[in-house]
Structure formats: C-alpha cells, structure tokens
Amino acid sequence: QVQLVESGGGLVQPGGSLRLSCAASGSIFSINGMGWYRQAPGKQRELVAVITSGGSTDYADSVKGRFTISRDNAKNTEYLQMDSLKPEDTAVYYCNAKIKRYGDSYDRNYWGQGTQVTVSS
C-alpha cells in the first residue's frame, strides 16, 4: 500500500506565508513526477506546480514568483512554499505523485487527502 499524507494548511492573512508538506509512505520503489493541485469552492481542481524526479519545475501563471515547489527524494516528501498569499489562493490543496511500487512495471497515480488553505484578514 502507498499513502500520501499532507500537512501544513491553515488560516493566514493576505501577504503571509505557509508551507505544505506531503510525505509518501509504503511499498515504494520509485517516485517520478510530483505536484500540487488546488480546488476552490465551485471550481474545478487546477494544477498549481509540478516537479520532476530530476528537480525541474513548472508553475501555474497565477502563482509564479510566489510559490516554490521542492522535494526531498531521500524522505519521499514534497513541499510547497507559499509566499505573498492572496485571498484568491484560498482552496483545498492536494498533493499528487506518480509512484512505482515494488513489483510494478508502471507508475500509479496517488493523491493526498487534501489540506485547507484559507487566506483572509
């Protein structure tokens, strides 16, 4: 079994910062791409940021220059540092990872449980 467990959400004032973490555990052979997505009330889930196993990153235009995605391959963990937060960043944030389990010949797509981020004064 493989699990992704998120932490770090909460309430923050506009202009503030939060750091999300997502730790993968279980029968993991390798982790390929990792990413963060978010879903605001009444809206579709959208991509926030992605990072490859080699460390290349890409971001949604709305968060470029404010959010930073990173990963620690030794800990099977990814992070999302969110700075200069705006009210429109309010959403449930989900981590995602493409994971190959021991014995598998392909990557499976896994999701975290989601963590609420609320930006409000």
CSV table of N, CA, C and O in Angstrom, one decimal:
chain,number,residue,atom,x,y,z
A,1,GLN,N,0.8,-1.2,0.0
A,1,GLN,CA,0.0,0.0,0.0
A,1,GLN,C,0.9,1.2,0.0
A,1,GLN,O,2.0,1.2,0.6
A,2,VAL,N,0.4,2.3,-0.6
A,2,VAL,CA,1.1,3.6,-0.7
A,2,VAL,C,0.1,4.6,-0.2
A,2,VAL,O,-1.1,4.6,-0.5
A,3,GLN,N,0.6,5.5,0.6
A,3,GLN,CA,-0.2,6.7,1.1
A,3,GLN,C,0.6,8.0,0.9
A,3,GLN,O,1.8,8.0,1.0
A,4,LEU,N,-0.2,9.0,0.7
A,4,LEU,CA,0.4,10.4,0.7
A,4,LEU,C,-0.3,11.1,1.8
A,4,LEU,O,-1.6,11.2,1.9
A,5,VAL,N,0.4,11.7,2.7
A,5,VAL,CA,-0.1,12.4,3.9
A,5,VAL,C,0.4,13.8,3.9
A,5,VAL,O,1.6,14.1,3.9
A,6,GLU,N,-0.6,14.7,3.8
A,6,GLU,CA,-0.3,16.2,3.7
A,6,GLU,C,-0.4,16.8,5.1
A,6,GLU,O,-1.1,16.3,6.0
A,7,SER,N,0.3,17.9,5.2
A,7,SER,CA,0.3,18.7,6.5
A,7,SER,C,0.7,20.2,6.1
A,7,SER,O,1.3,20.4,5.1
A,8,GLY,N,0.3,21.1,7.0
A,8,GLY,CA,0.8,22.5,6.9
A,8,GLY,C,-0.3,23.5,6.5
A,8,GLY,O,0.0,24.7,6.4
A,9,GLY,N,-1.5,23.1,6.2
A,9,GLY,CA,-2.5,24.1,5.8
A,9,GLY,C,-3.0,24.9,7.0
A,9,GLY,O,-2.5,24.7,8.2
A,10,GLY,N,-3.8,25.9,6.8
A,10,GLY,CA,-4.3,26.7,7.9
A,10,GLY,C,-4.9,28.0,7.4
A,10,GLY,O,-5.1,28.2,6.2
A,11,LEU,N,-5.0,28.9,8.4
A,11,LEU,CA,-5.5,30.3,8.1
A,11,LEU,C,-4.4,31.2,8.2
A,11,LEU,O,-3.6,31.2,9.1
A,12,VAL,N,-4.3,32.1,7.2
A,12,VAL,CA,-3.2,33.1,7.1
A,12,VAL,C,-3.7,34.4,6.6
A,12,VAL,O,-4.7,34.4,5.8
A,13,GLN,N,-3.1,35.5,7.0
A,13,GLN,CA,-3.6,36.8,6.5
A,13,GLN,C,-3.0,37.0,5.1
A,13,GLN,O,-1.9,36.4,4.7
A,14,PRO,N,-3.6,37.9,4.3
A,14,PRO,CA,-3.0,38.2,3.0
A,14,PRO,C,-1.6,38.8,3.2
A,14,PRO,O,-1.3,39.5,4.1
A,15,GLY,N,-0.8,38.3,2.3
A,15,GLY,CA,0.7,38.7,2.3
A,15,GLY,C,1.5,37.7,3.2
A,15,GLY,O,2.7,37.8,3.1
A,16,GLY,N,0.8,36.8,3.9
A,16,GLY,CA,1.5,35.8,4.7
A,16,GLY,C,2.1,34.6,3.9
A,16,GLY,O,2.0,34.6,2.7
A,17,SER,N,2.6,33.7,4.7
A,17,SER,CA,3.2,32.5,4.1
A,17,SER,C,2.8,31.2,4.8
A,17,SER,O,2.4,31.3,6.0
A,18,LEU,N,2.8,30.2,4.0
A,18,LEU,CA,2.5,28.8,4.6
A,18,LEU,C,3.4,27.9,3.8
A,18,LEU,O,3.8,28.1,2.7
A,19,ARG,N,3.7,26.7,4.5
A,19,ARG,CA,4.5,25.7,3.8
A,19,ARG,C,3.7,24.4,4.0
A,19,ARG,O,3.5,23.9,5.1
A,20,LEU,N,3.4,23.8,2.8
A,20,LEU,CA,2.7,22.5,2.8
A,20,LEU,C,3.8,21.4,2.6
A,20,LEU,O,4.7,21.6,1.9
A,21,SER,N,3.5,20.3,3.3
A,21,SER,CA,4.3,19.1,3.1
A,21,SER,C,3.5,17.9,2.7
A,21,SER,O,2.3,17.8,3.0
A,22,CYS,N,4.1,17.0,2.0
A,22,CYS,CA,3.3,15.8,1.5
A,22,CYS,C,4.3,14.6,1.6
A,22,CYS,O,5.3,14.6,0.8
A,23,ALA,N,4.1,13.7,2.5
A,23,ALA,CA,5.0,12.6,2.7
A,23,ALA,C,4.4,11.3,2.1
A,23,ALA,O,3.3,10.9,2.5
A,24,ALA,N,5.2,10.6,1.3
A,24,ALA,CA,4.7,9.3,0.7
A,24,ALA,C,5.3,8.2,1.5
A,24,ALA,O,6.5,8.2,1.9
A,25,SER,N,4.5,7.2,1.8
A,25,SER,CA,5.0,6.0,2.5
A,25,SER,C,4.4,4.7,2.0
A,25,SER,O,3.4,4.8,1.3
A,26,GLY,N,5.0,3.6,2.3
A,26,GLY,CA,4.5,2.3,1.8
A,26,GLY,C,5.5,1.6,1.0
A,26,GLY,O,6.7,1.9,1.0
A,27,SER,N,5.1,0.7,0.1
A,27,SER,CA,5.9,-0.1,-0.7
A,27,SER,C,6.3,0.6,-2.0
A,27,SER,O,5.8,0.4,-3.0
A,28,ILE,N,7.2,1.6,-1.8
A,28,ILE,CA,7.6,2.5,-2.9
A,28,ILE,C,9.0,2.1,-3.5
A,28,ILE,O,10.0,2.0,-2.8
A,29,PHE,N,9.0,1.8,-4.8
A,29,PHE,CA,10.2,1.5,-5.5
A,29,PHE,C,10.8,2.8,-6.0
A,29,PHE,O,12.0,3.1,-5.8
A,30,SER,N,10.0,3.7,-6.6
A,30,SER,CA,10.5,4.9,-7.1
A,30,SER,C,9.3,5.9,-7.2
A,30,SER,O,8.2,5.5,-7.3
A,31,ILE,N,9.6,7.2,-7.1
A,31,ILE,CA,8.7,8.3,-7.3
A,31,ILE,C,9.1,9.1,-8.5
A,31,ILE,O,10.2,9.6,-8.5
A,32,ASN,N,8.2,9.3,-9.5
A,32,ASN,CA,8.5,10.0,-10.7
A,32,ASN,C,8.1,11.5,-10.4
A,32,ASN,O,8.6,12.2,-9.6
A,33,GLY,N,7.1,12.0,-11.2
A,33,GLY,CA,6.7,13.3,-11.0
A,33,GLY,C,5.9,13.5,-9.8
A,33,GLY,O,5.2,12.6,-9.3
A,34,MET,N,6.0,14.7,-9.2
A,34,MET,CA,5.2,15.1,-8.0
A,34,MET,C,4.6,16.4,-8.3
A,34,MET,O,5.1,17.2,-9.1
A,35,GLY,N,3.5,16.7,-7.6
A,35,GLY,CA,2.8,18.0,-7.9
A,35,GLY,C,1.8,18.4,-6.8
A,35,GLY,O,1.5,17.6,-5.9
A,36,TRP,N,1.4,19.7,-7.0
A,36,TRP,CA,0.3,20.2,-6.1
A,36,TRP,C,-0.8,20.7,-7.0
A,36,TRP,O,-0.6,21.4,-8.0
A,37,TYR,N,-2.0,20.5,-6.5
A,37,TYR,CA,-3.2,20.9,-7.2
A,37,TYR,C,-4.1,21.6,-6.1
A,37,TYR,O,-3.9,21.4,-4.9
A,38,ARG,N,-5.0,22.4,-6.6
A,38,ARG,CA,-5.9,23.0,-5.6
A,38,ARG,C,-7.3,23.1,-6.2
A,38,ARG,O,-7.5,23.1,-7.4
A,39,GLN,N,-8.3,23.1,-5.3
A,39,GLN,CA,-9.7,23.2,-5.7
A,39,GLN,C,-10.4,24.2,-4.8
A,39,GLN,O,-10.5,24.0,-3.6
A,40,ALA,N,-10.9,25.3,-5.4
A,40,ALA,CA,-11.7,26.3,-4.6
A,40,ALA,C,-13.1,25.9,-4.7
A,40,ALA,O,-13.6,25.2,-5.7
A,41,PRO,N,-14.0,26.4,-3.8
A,41,PRO,CA,-15.4,26.1,-3.8
A,41,PRO,C,-16.0,26.5,-5.1
A,41,PRO,O,-15.8,27.6,-5.6
A,42,GLY,N,-16.8,25.6,-5.8
A,42,GLY,CA,-17.5,25.8,-7.0
A,42,GLY,C,-16.6,25.8,-8.2
A,42,GLY,O,-17.0,26.2,-9.3
A,43,LYS,N,-15.3,25.5,-8.1
A,43,LYS,CA,-14.4,25.5,-9.2
A,43,LYS,C,-13.8,24.1,-9.4
A,43,LYS,O,-13.8,23.3,-8.5
A,44,GLN,N,-13.2,23.9,-10.6
A,44,GLN,CA,-12.5,22.7,-10.9
A,44,GLN,C,-11.2,22.6,-10.2
A,44,GLN,O,-10.6,23.7,-10.0
A,45,ARG,N,-10.7,21.4,-10.0
A,45,ARG,CA,-9.3,21.3,-9.5
A,45,ARG,C,-8.3,21.8,-10.5
A,45,ARG,O,-8.5,21.5,-11.7
A,46,GLU,N,-7.3,22.5,-10.1
A,46,GLU,CA,-6.4,23.1,-11.1
A,46,GLU,C,-4.9,22.8,-10.6
A,46,GLU,O,-4.7,22.7,-9.4
A,47,LEU,N,-4.1,22.7,-11.6
A,47,LEU,CA,-2.7,22.5,-11.3
A,47,LEU,C,-2.0,23.7,-10.7
A,47,LEU,O,-2.3,24.9,-11.2
A,48,VAL,N,-1.2,23.6,-9.7
A,48,VAL,CA,-0.5,24.7,-9.0
A,48,VAL,C,1.0,24.6,-9.4
A,48,VAL,O,1.5,25.6,-9.9
A,49,ALA,N,1.6,23.5,-9.2
A,49,ALA,CA,3.0,23.3,-9.5
A,49,ALA,C,3.4,21.8,-9.6
A,49,ALA,O,2.7,21.0,-9.0
A,50,VAL,N,4.4,21.6,-10.4
A,50,VAL,CA,4.9,20.2,-10.6
A,50,VAL,C,6.4,20.2,-10.5
A,50,VAL,O,7.0,21.2,-10.8
A,51,ILE,N,6.9,19.0,-10.2
A,51,ILE,CA,8.4,18.9,-10.1
A,51,ILE,C,8.7,17.5,-10.6
A,51,ILE,O,8.1,16.5,-10.2
A,52,THR,N,9.7,17.4,-11.4
A,52,THR,CA,10.1,16.0,-11.9
A,52,THR,C,11.1,15.4,-10.9
A,52,THR,O,11.5,16.0,-10.0
A,53,SER,N,11.4,14.1,-11.2
A,53,SER,CA,12.3,13.4,-10.3
A,53,SER,C,13.7,14.1,-10.4
A,53,SER,O,14.5,14.0,-9.4
A,54,GLY,N,14.0,14.8,-11.5
A,54,GLY,CA,15.3,15.4,-11.6
A,54,GLY,C,15.3,16.9,-11.0
A,54,GLY,O,16.4,17.5,-11.0
A,55,GLY,N,14.1,17.3,-10.6
A,55,GLY,CA,14.1,18.6,-10.0
A,55,GLY,C,13.6,19.8,-10.9
A,55,GLY,O,13.5,20.9,-10.4
A,56,SER,N,13.2,19.5,-12.1
A,56,SER,CA,12.7,20.5,-13.0
A,56,SER,C,11.3,20.9,-12.5
A,56,SER,O,10.5,20.0,-12.1
A,57,THR,N,11.0,22.2,-12.6
A,57,THR,CA,9.7,22.6,-12.0
A,57,THR,C,8.9,23.4,-13.0
A,57,THR,O,9.4,24.0,-14.0
A,58,ASP,N,7.6,23.5,-12.8
A,58,ASP,CA,6.7,24.3,-13.6
A,58,ASP,C,5.6,24.8,-12.7
A,58,ASP,O,5.2,24.1,-11.8
A,59,TYR,N,5.0,26.0,-13.0
A,59,TYR,CA,4.0,26.6,-12.2
A,59,TYR,C,2.9,27.2,-13.0
A,59,TYR,O,3.0,27.6,-14.1
A,60,ALA,N,1.7,27.2,-12.3
A,60,ALA,CA,0.6,28.0,-12.9
A,60,ALA,C,1.0,29.4,-12.9
A,60,ALA,O,1.7,29.9,-12.0
A,61,ASP,N,0.5,30.2,-13.9
A,61,ASP,CA,0.9,31.6,-14.0
A,61,ASP,C,0.4,32.3,-12.8
A,61,ASP,O,1.1,33.3,-12.4
A,62,SER,N,-0.7,31.9,-12.2
A,62,SER,CA,-1.2,32.7,-11.1
A,62,SER,C,-0.3,32.6,-9.8
A,62,SER,O,-0.5,33.4,-8.9
A,63,VAL,N,0.6,31.6,-9.8
A,63,VAL,CA,1.4,31.5,-8.6
A,63,VAL,C,2.9,31.7,-8.8
A,63,VAL,O,3.7,31.7,-7.9
A,64,LYS,N,3.3,31.9,-10.1
A,64,LYS,CA,4.7,32.1,-10.4
A,64,LYS,C,5.3,33.3,-9.7
A,64,LYS,O,4.7,34.4,-9.6
A,65,GLY,N,6.5,33.1,-9.1
A,65,GLY,CA,7.1,34.1,-8.3
A,65,GLY,C,6.7,34.2,-6.9
A,65,GLY,O,7.3,34.9,-6.1
A,66,ARG,N,5.6,33.5,-6.5
A,66,ARG,CA,5.2,33.5,-5.1
A,66,ARG,C,5.3,32.1,-4.5
A,66,ARG,O,5.5,32.0,-3.3
A,67,PHE,N,5.1,31.0,-5.3
A,67,PHE,CA,5.1,29.7,-4.7
A,67,PHE,C,6.4,29.0,-5.2
A,67,PHE,O,6.8,29.2,-6.3
A,68,THR,N,6.9,28.1,-4.4
A,68,THR,CA,8.0,27.3,-4.7
A,68,THR,C,7.8,25.8,-4.4
A,68,THR,O,7.5,25.5,-3.2
A,69,ILE,N,7.9,24.9,-5.4
A,69,ILE,CA,7.8,23.5,-5.1
A,69,ILE,C,9.2,22.9,-5.0
A,69,ILE,O,10.1,23.3,-5.7
A,70,SER,N,9.3,21.9,-4.1
A,70,SER,CA,10.6,21.3,-3.9
A,70,SER,C,10.3,19.8,-3.4
A,70,SER,O,9.2,19.5,-3.1
A,71,ARG,N,11.3,19.0,-3.4
A,71,ARG,CA,11.2,17.6,-3.0
A,71,ARG,C,12.5,17.2,-2.3
A,71,ARG,O,13.6,17.6,-2.7
A,72,ASP,N,12.3,16.2,-1.4
A,72,ASP,CA,13.4,15.6,-0.8
A,72,ASP,C,13.3,14.1,-1.1
A,72,ASP,O,12.5,13.4,-0.5
A,73,ASN,N,14.0,13.6,-2.1
A,73,ASN,CA,13.9,12.3,-2.5
A,73,ASN,C,14.3,11.2,-1.5
A,73,ASN,O,13.7,10.1,-1.4
A,74,ALA,N,15.2,11.6,-0.6
A,74,ALA,CA,15.6,10.6,0.5
A,74,ALA,C,14.4,10.4,1.5
A,74,ALA,O,14.3,9.4,2.1
A,75,LYS,N,13.5,11.4,1.6
A,75,LYS,CA,12.4,11.3,2.5
A,75,LYS,C,11.1,11.1,1.8
A,75,LYS,O,10.0,11.0,2.5
A,76,ASN,N,11.1,10.9,0.5
A,76,ASN,CA,9.9,10.7,-0.3
A,76,ASN,C,8.9,11.8,0.0
A,76,ASN,O,7.7,11.5,0.2
A,77,THR,N,9.3,13.0,0.1
A,77,THR,CA,8.5,14.1,0.5
A,77,THR,C,8.6,15.3,-0.5
A,77,THR,O,9.7,15.6,-1.0
A,78,GLU,N,7.4,15.9,-0.7
A,78,GLU,CA,7.5,17.2,-1.5
A,78,GLU,C,6.9,18.3,-0.6
A,78,GLU,O,6.2,18.1,0.3
A,79,TYR,N,7.3,19.5,-1.0
A,79,TYR,CA,6.9,20.7,-0.3
A,79,TYR,C,6.3,21.7,-1.2
A,79,TYR,O,6.6,21.8,-2.4
A,80,LEU,N,5.5,22.6,-0.7
A,80,LEU,CA,5.0,23.8,-1.4
A,80,LEU,C,5.2,25.0,-0.5
A,80,LEU,O,4.4,25.1,0.5
A,81,GLN,N,6.1,25.8,-0.8
A,81,GLN,CA,6.3,27.1,0.0
A,81,GLN,C,5.5,28.1,-0.7
A,81,GLN,O,5.7,28.4,-1.9
A,82,MET,N,4.5,28.7,0.1
A,82,MET,CA,3.6,29.7,-0.5
A,82,MET,C,3.9,31.0,0.2
A,82,MET,O,3.7,31.1,1.4
A,83,ASP,N,4.3,32.0,-0.5
A,83,ASP,CA,4.6,33.3,0.0
A,83,ASP,C,3.6,34.3,-0.7
A,83,ASP,O,3.0,34.1,-1.7
A,84,SER,N,3.5,35.5,-0.1
A,84,SER,CA,2.7,36.6,-0.6
A,84,SER,C,1.3,36.1,-1.0
A,84,SER,O,0.8,36.3,-2.0
A,85,LEU,N,0.7,35.4,0.0
A,85,LEU,CA,-0.6,34.7,-0.3
A,85,LEU,C,-1.7,35.8,-0.4
A,85,LEU,O,-1.7,36.8,0.2
A,86,LYS,N,-2.6,35.4,-1.3
A,86,LYS,CA,-3.7,36.3,-1.7
A,86,LYS,C,-5.0,35.6,-1.3
A,86,LYS,O,-5.1,34.3,-1.3
A,87,PRO,N,-6.1,36.3,-1.1
A,87,PRO,CA,-7.4,35.6,-0.8
A,87,PRO,C,-7.8,34.6,-1.9
A,87,PRO,O,-8.4,33.6,-1.6
A,88,GLU,N,-7.4,34.9,-3.1
A,88,GLU,CA,-7.8,34.0,-4.2
A,88,GLU,C,-7.0,32.7,-4.2
A,88,GLU,O,-7.3,31.8,-5.0
A,89,ASP,N,-6.0,32.6,-3.3
A,89,ASP,CA,-5.3,31.3,-3.1
A,89,ASP,C,-6.1,30.4,-2.2
A,89,ASP,O,-5.7,29.2,-2.0
A,90,THR,N,-7.1,30.9,-1.6
A,90,THR,CA,-7.9,30.0,-0.7
A,90,THR,C,-8.5,28.8,-1.5
A,90,THR,O,-9.2,29.0,-2.5
A,91,ALA,N,-8.2,27.6,-1.0
A,91,ALA,CA,-8.7,26.4,-1.6
A,91,ALA,C,-8.2,25.2,-0.8
A,91,ALA,O,-7.5,25.4,0.2
A,92,VAL,N,-8.7,24.0,-1.2
A,92,VAL,CA,-8.2,22.8,-0.6
A,92,VAL,C,-7.0,22.4,-1.6
A,92,VAL,O,-7.2,22.3,-2.8
A,93,TYR,N,-5.9,22.2,-1.0
A,93,TYR,CA,-4.7,21.8,-1.7
A,93,TYR,C,-4.4,20.3,-1.6
A,93,TYR,O,-4.4,19.7,-0.5
A,94,TYR,N,-4.2,19.7,-2.8
A,94,TYR,CA,-3.9,18.3,-2.9
A,94,TYR,C,-2.5,18.0,-3.4
A,94,TYR,O,-2.2,18.6,-4.4
A,95,CYS,N,-1.8,17.1,-2.8
A,95,CYS,CA,-0.6,16.7,-3.4
A,95,CYS,C,-0.8,15.4,-4.3
A,95,CYS,O,-1.8,14.7,-4.1
A,96,ASN,N,0.1,15.3,-5.3
A,96,ASN,CA,0.0,14.2,-6.2
A,96,ASN,C,1.3,13.6,-6.5
A,96,ASN,O,2.3,14.3,-6.5
A,97,ALA,N,1.4,12.3,-6.7
A,97,ALA,CA,2.7,11.7,-7.0
A,97,ALA,C,2.5,10.5,-8.0
A,97,ALA,O,1.5,9.7,-7.8
A,98,LYS,N,3.4,10.3,-8.9
A,98,LYS,CA,3.4,9.2,-9.8
A,98,LYS,C,4.4,8.2,-9.2
A,98,LYS,O,5.6,8.4,-9.2
A,99,ILE,N,3.9,7.1,-8.6
A,99,ILE,CA,4.7,6.2,-7.8
A,99,ILE,C,4.7,4.8,-8.4
A,99,ILE,O,3.7,4.2,-8.8
A,100,LYS,N,5.9,4.2,-8.5
A,100,LYS,CA,6.1,2.8,-8.9
A,100,LYS,C,6.3,2.0,-7.7
A,100,LYS,O,7.2,2.2,-6.9
A,101,ARG,N,5.4,1.0,-7.4
A,101,ARG,CA,5.6,0.1,-6.3
A,101,ARG,C,6.5,-1.0,-6.6
A,101,ARG,O,6.7,-1.3,-7.8
A,102,TYR,N,7.0,-1.6,-5.6
A,102,TYR,CA,7.8,-2.8,-5.8
A,102,TYR,C,7.0,-3.9,-6.5
A,102,TYR,O,5.9,-4.2,-6.1
A,103,GLY,N,7.5,-4.4,-7.6
A,103,GLY,CA,6.8,-5.4,-8.4
A,103,GLY,C,6.0,-4.9,-9.5
A,103,GLY,O,5.6,-5.6,-10.4
A,104,ASP,N,5.8,-3.6,-9.5
A,104,ASP,CA,5.0,-3.0,-10.6
A,104,ASP,C,6.0,-2.6,-11.8
A,104,ASP,O,7.2,-2.4,-11.6
A,105,SER,N,5.4,-2.6,-13.0
A,105,SER,CA,6.2,-2.2,-14.2
A,105,SER,C,5.8,-0.8,-14.7
A,105,SER,O,6.3,-0.3,-15.7
A,106,TYR,N,4.9,-0.1,-13.9
A,106,TYR,CA,4.4,1.2,-14.3
A,106,TYR,C,4.1,2.0,-13.1
A,106,TYR,O,4.0,1.5,-12.0
A,107,ASP,N,4.0,3.4,-13.4
A,107,ASP,CA,3.7,4.3,-12.3
A,107,ASP,C,2.2,4.3,-12.1
A,107,ASP,O,1.4,4.2,-13.0
A,108,ARG,N,1.8,4.4,-10.8
A,108,ARG,CA,0.4,4.6,-10.4
A,108,ARG,C,0.3,6.1,-9.9
A,108,ARG,O,1.2,6.7,-9.4
A,109,ASN,N,-0.9,6.6,-10.1
A,109,ASN,CA,-1.2,8.0,-9.7
A,109,ASN,C,-1.8,8.0,-8.3
A,109,ASN,O,-2.9,7.4,-8.1
A,110,TYR,N,-1.2,8.7,-7.3
A,110,TYR,CA,-1.7,8.8,-6.0
A,110,TYR,C,-2.0,10.2,-5.6
A,110,TYR,O,-1.3,11.2,-6.1
A,111,TRP,N,-3.0,10.4,-4.7
A,111,TRP,CA,-3.4,11.7,-4.2
A,111,TRP,C,-3.4,11.8,-2.7
A,111,TRP,O,-3.7,10.8,-2.0
A,112,GLY,N,-3.0,12.9,-2.2
A,112,GLY,CA,-3.2,13.2,-0.7
A,112,GLY,C,-4.6,13.4,-0.4
A,112,GLY,O,-5.5,13.5,-1.3
A,113,GLN,N,-4.9,13.6,0.9
A,113,GLN,CA,-6.3,13.7,1.4
A,113,GLN,C,-6.8,15.1,1.3
A,113,GLN,O,-8.0,15.4,1.4
A,114,GLY,N,-5.9,16.1,1.0
A,114,GLY,CA,-6.2,17.5,0.9
A,114,GLY,C,-6.1,18.2,2.2
A,114,GLY,O,-6.3,17.7,3.3
A,115,THR,N,-5.6,19.5,2.1
A,115,THR,CA,-5.5,20.3,3.2
A,115,THR,C,-6.0,21.7,2.9
A,115,THR,O,-5.7,22.2,1.8
A,116,GLN,N,-6.8,22.3,3.8
A,116,GLN,CA,-7.4,23.6,3.6
A,116,GLN,C,-6.4,24.7,3.8
A,116,GLN,O,-5.7,24.8,4.9
A,117,VAL,N,-6.4,25.6,2.8
A,117,VAL,CA,-5.6,26.9,3.0
A,117,VAL,C,-6.6,28.0,2.8
A,117,VAL,O,-7.3,28.1,1.8
A,118,THR,N,-6.7,28.8,3.8
A,118,THR,CA,-7.6,30.0,3.8
A,118,THR,C,-6.8,31.3,4.0
A,118,THR,O,-6.0,31.4,5.0
A,119,VAL,N,-6.9,32.2,3.1
A,119,VAL,CA,-6.2,33.5,3.1
A,119,VAL,C,-7.3,34.5,3.4
A,119,VAL,O,-8.1,34.8,2.5
A,120,SER,N,-7.3,35.1,4.6
A,120,SER,CA,-8.3,36.1,5.0
A,120,SER,C,-7.8,36.9,6.1
A,120,SER,O,-7.0,36.5,6.9
A,121,SER,N,-8.3,38.2,6.1
A,121,SER,CA,-7.9,39.1,7.2
A,121,SER,C,-9.0,39.0,8.2
A,121,SER,O,-8.9,39.7,9.3
